[in-house]
PDB file of C-alpha atoms and ligand atoms in Angstrom:
ATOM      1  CA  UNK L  28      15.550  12.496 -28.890  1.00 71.00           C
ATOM      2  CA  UNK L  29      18.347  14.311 -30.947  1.00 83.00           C
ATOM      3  CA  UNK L  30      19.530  11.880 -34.428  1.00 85.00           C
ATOM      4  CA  UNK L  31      22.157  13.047 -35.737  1.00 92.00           C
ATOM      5  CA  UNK L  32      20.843  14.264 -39.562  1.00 92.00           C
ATOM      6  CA  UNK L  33      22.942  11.401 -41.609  1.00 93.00           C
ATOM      7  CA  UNK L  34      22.752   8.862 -39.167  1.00 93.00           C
ATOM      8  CA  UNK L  35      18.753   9.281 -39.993  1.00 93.00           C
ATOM      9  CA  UNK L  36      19.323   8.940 -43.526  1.00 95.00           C
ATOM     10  CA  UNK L  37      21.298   5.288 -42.846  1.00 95.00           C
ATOM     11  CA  UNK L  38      18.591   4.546 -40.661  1.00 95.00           C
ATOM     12  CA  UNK L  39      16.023   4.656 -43.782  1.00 96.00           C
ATOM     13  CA  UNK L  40      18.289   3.687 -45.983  1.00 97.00           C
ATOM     14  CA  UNK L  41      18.273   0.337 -43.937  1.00 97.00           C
ATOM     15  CA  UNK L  42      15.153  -0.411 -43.352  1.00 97.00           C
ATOM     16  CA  UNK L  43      14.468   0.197 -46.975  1.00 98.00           C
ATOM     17  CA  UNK L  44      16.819  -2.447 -48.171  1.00 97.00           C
ATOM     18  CA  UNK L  45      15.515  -5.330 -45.305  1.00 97.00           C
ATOM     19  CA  UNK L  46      11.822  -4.260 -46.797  1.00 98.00           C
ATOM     20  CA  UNK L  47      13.351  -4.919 -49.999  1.00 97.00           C
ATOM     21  CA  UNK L  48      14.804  -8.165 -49.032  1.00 96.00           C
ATOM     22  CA  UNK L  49      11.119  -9.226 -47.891  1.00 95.00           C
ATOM     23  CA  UNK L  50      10.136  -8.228 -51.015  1.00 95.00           C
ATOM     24  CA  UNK L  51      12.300  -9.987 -53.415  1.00 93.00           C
ATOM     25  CA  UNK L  52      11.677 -13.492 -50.998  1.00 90.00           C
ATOM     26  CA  UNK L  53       7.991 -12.895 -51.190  1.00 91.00           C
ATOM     27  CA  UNK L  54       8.423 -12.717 -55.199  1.00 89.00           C
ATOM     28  CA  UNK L  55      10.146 -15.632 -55.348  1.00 84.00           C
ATOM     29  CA  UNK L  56       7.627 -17.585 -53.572  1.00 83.00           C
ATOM     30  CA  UNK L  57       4.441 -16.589 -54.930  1.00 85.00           C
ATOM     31  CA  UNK L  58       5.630 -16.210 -58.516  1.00 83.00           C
ATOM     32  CA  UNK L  59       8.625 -18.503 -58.877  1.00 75.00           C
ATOM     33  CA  UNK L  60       6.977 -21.443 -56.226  1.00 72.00           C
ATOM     34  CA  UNK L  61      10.335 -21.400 -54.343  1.00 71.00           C
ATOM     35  CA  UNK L  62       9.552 -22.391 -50.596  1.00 69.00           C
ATOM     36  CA  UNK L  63      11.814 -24.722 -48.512  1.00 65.00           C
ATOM     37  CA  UNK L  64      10.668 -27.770 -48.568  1.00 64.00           C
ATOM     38  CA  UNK L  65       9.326 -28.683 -45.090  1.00 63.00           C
ATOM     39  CA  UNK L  66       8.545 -32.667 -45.158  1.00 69.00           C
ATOM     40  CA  UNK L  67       9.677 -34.761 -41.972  1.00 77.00           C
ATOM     41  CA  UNK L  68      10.257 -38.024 -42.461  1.00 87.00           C
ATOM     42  CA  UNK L  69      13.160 -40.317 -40.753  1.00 91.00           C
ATOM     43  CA  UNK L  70      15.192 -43.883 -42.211  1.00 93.00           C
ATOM     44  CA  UNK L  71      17.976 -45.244 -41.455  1.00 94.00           C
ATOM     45  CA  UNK L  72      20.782 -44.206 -43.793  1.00 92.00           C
ATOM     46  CA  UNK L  73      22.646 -47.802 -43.852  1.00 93.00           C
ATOM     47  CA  UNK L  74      19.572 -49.408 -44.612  1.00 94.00           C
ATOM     48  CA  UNK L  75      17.954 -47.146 -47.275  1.00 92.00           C
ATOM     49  CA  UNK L  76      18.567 -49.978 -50.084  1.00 92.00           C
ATOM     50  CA  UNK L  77      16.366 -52.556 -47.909  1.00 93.00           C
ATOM     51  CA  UNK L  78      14.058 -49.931 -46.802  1.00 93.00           C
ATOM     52  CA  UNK L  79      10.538 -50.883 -48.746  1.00 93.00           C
ATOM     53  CA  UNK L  80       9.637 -46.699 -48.824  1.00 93.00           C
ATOM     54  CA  UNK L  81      12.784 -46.988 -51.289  1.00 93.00           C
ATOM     55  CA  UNK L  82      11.780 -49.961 -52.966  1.00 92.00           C
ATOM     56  CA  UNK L  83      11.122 -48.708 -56.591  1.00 92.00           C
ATOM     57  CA  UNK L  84      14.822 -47.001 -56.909  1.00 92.00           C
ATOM     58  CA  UNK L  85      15.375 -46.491 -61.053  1.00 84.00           C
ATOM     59  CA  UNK L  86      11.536 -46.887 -61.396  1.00 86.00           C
ATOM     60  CA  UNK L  87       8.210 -44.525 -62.498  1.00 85.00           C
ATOM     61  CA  UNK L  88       5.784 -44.898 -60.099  1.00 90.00           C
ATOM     62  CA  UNK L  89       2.388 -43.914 -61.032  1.00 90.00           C
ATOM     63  CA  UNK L  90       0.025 -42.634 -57.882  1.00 91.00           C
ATOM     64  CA  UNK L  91      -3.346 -43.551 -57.951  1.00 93.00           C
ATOM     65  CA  UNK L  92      -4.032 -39.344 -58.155  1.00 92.00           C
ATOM     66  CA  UNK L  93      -1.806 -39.065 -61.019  1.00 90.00           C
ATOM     67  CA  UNK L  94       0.768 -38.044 -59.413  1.00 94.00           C
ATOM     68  CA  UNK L  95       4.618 -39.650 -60.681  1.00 95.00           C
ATOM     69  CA  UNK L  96       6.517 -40.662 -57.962  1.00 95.00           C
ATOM     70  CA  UNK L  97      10.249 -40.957 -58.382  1.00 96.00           C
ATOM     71  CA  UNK L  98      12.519 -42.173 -55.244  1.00 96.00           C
ATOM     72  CA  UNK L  99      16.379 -41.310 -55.658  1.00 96.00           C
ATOM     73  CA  UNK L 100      19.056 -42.072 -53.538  1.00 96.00           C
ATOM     74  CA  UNK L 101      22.253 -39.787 -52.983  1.00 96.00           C
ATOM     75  CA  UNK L 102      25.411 -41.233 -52.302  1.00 95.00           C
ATOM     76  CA  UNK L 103      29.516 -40.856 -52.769  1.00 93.00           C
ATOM     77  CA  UNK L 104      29.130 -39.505 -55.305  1.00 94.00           C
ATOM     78  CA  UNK L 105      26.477 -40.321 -57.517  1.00 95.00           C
ATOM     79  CA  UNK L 106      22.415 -40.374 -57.755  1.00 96.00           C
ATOM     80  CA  UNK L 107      20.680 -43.519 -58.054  1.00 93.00           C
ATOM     81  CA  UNK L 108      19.573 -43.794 -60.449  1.00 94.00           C
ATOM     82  CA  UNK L 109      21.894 -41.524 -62.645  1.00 94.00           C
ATOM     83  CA  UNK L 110      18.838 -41.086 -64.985  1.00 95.00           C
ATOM     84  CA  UNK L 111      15.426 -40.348 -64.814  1.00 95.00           C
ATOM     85  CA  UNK L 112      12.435 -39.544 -67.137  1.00 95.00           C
ATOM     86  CA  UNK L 113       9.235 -38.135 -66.343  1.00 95.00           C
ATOM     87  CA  UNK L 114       6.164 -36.671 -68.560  1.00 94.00           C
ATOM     88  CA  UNK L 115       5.648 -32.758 -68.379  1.00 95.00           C
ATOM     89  CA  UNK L 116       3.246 -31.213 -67.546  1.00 94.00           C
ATOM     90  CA  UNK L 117       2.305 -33.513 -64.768  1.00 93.00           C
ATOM     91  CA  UNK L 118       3.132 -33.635 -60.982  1.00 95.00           C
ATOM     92  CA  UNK L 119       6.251 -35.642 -60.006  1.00 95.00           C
ATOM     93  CA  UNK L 120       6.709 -36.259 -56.235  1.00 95.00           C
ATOM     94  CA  UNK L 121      10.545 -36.667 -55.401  1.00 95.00           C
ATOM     95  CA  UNK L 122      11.449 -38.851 -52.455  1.00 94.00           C
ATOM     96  CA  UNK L 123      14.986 -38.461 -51.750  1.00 95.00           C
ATOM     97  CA  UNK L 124      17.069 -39.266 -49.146  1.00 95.00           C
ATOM     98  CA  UNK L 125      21.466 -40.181 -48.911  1.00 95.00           C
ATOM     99  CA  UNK L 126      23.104 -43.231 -47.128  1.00 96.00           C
ATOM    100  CA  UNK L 127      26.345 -41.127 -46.332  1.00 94.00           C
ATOM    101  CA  UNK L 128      27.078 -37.678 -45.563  1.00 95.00           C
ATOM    102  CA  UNK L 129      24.711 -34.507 -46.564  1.00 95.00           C
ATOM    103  CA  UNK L 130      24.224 -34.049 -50.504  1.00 96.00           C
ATOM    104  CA  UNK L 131      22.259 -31.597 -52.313  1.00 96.00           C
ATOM    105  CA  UNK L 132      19.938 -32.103 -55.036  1.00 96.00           C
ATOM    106  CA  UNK L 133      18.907 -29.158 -57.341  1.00 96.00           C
ATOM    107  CA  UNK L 134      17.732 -29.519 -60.986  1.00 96.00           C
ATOM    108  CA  UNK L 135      19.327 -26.765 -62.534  1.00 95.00           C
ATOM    109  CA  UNK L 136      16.514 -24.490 -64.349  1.00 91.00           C
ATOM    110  CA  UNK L 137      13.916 -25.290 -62.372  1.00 91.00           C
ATOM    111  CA  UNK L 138      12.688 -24.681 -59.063  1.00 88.00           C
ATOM    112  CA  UNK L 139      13.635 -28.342 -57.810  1.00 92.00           C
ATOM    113  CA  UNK L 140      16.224 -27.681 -55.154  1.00 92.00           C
ATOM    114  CA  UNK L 141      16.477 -29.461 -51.814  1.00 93.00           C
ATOM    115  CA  UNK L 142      19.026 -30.779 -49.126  1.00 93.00           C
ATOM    116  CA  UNK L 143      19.315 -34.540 -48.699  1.00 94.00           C
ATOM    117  CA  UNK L 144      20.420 -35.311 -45.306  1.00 92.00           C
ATOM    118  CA  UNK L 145      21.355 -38.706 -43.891  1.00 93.00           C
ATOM    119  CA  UNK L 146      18.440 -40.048 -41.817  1.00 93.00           C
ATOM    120  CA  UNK L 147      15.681 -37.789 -43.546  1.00 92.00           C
ATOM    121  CA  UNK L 148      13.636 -38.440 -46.837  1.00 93.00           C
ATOM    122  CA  UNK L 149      13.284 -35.013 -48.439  1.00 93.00           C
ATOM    123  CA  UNK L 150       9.655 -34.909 -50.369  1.00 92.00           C
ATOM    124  CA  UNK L 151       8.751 -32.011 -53.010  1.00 91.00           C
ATOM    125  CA  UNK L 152       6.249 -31.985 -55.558  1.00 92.00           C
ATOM    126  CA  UNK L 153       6.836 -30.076 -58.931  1.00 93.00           C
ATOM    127  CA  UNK L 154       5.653 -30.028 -62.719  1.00 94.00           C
ATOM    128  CA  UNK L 155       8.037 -29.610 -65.302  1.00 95.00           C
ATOM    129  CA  UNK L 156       6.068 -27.585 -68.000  1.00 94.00           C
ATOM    130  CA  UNK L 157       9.003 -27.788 -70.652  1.00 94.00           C
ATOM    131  CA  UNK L 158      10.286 -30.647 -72.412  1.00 96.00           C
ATOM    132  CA  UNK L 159      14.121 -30.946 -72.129  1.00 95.00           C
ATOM    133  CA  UNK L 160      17.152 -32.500 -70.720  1.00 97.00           C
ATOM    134  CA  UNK L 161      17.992 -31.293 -67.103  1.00 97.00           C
ATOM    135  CA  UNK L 162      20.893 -31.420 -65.094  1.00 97.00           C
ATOM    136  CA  UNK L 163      20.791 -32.323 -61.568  1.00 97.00           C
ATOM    137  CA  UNK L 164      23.557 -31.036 -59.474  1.00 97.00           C
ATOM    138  CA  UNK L 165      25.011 -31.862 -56.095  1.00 97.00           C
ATOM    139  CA  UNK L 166      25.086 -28.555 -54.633  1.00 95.00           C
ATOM    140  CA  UNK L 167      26.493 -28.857 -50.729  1.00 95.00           C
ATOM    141  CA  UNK L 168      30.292 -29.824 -50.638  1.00 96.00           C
ATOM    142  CA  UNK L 169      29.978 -33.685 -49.785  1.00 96.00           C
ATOM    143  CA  UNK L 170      33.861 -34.743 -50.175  1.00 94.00           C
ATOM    144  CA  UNK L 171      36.526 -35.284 -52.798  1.00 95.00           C
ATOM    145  CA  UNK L 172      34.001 -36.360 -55.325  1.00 95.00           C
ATOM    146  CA  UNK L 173      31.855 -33.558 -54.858  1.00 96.00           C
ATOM    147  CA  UNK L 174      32.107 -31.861 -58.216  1.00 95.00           C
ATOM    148  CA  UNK L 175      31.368 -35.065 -60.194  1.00 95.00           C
ATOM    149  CA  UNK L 176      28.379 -35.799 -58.620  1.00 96.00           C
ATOM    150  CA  UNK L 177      25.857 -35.004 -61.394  1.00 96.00           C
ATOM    151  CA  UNK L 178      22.685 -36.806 -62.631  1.00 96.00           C
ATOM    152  CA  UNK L 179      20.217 -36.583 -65.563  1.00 97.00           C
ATOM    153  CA  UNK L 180      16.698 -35.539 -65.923  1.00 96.00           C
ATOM    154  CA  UNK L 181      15.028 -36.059 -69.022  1.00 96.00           C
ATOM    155  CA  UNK L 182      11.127 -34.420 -69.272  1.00 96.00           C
ATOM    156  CA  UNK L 183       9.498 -35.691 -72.080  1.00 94.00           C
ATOM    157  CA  UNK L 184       6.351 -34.646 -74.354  1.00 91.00           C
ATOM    158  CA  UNK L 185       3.521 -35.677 -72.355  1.00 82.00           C
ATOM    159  CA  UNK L 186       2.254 -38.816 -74.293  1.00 72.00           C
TER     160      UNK L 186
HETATM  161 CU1  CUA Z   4      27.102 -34.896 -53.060  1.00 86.24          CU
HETATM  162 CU2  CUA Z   4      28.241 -32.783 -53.183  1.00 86.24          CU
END
């Protein structure tokens, strides 16, 4: 088959920036831990307040393997609870879920980042390793408040 000479040279020049795309994605996840996160879980968004999986709402939750559980609702337009503090250096298991519309939930500087969608509970674990006040952001356009909707994370030095 006859290629024209520069329509080669596109060719390869294509293929070398998908392999590149690969690459950078496959960085991400083994160095960075970035992976989407893939729990399945259903509720019933008007009932998420009386729902006993979201029963500990503004509370720390310690696992019996250590593990910190923290359960936050989204909703127009605010996290509840606004404010949460955790221990570094330890794993924290978010349960998440929204009574509304879709929200987002990332935790700006870390690798916390997840969609909350009405009649799902989004589950990640991570460990914050530094100490610090965090912002968490609403990052999927969720109405008129969407650009208020902010929380607080505070990681404190493990005790
Ligand atoms: Cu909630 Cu944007």
């Amino acid at each position: 088959m006859n290629i024209h000479f520069y329509e080669r040279i596109w060719m390869w020049a294509a293929g070398v920036i998908i392999a590149m795309f690969i690459a950078v994605i496959g960085m991400t996840t083994v160095v960075y831990g970035l992976h989407p996160p893939s729990h399945v879980e259903t509720i019933e968004p008007s009932k998420v307040f009386a729902d006993p999986r979201f029963s500990k709402v503004g509370q720390v939750v310690e696992l019996p393997d250590g593990t910190i559980e923290v359960q936050m609702v989204a909703l127009m337009f605010a996290f509840a609870p606004s404010e949460v503090r955790v221990p570094a250096g330890r794993p924290i298991r978010f349960r998440l879920t929204s009574t509304d519309v879709t929200h987002g939930f990332l935790i700006t500087g870390t690798n916390a980042n997840t969609m909350l969608v009405p009649g799902y509970i989004s589950q990640f674990t991570t460990v914050f390793t530094k100490p610090g006040d965090y912002l968490i952001v609403c990052h999927e356009f969720c109405g008129n408040g969407h650009h208020v909707m902010s929380g607080r994370l505070i990681v404190e030095e493990p005790k």
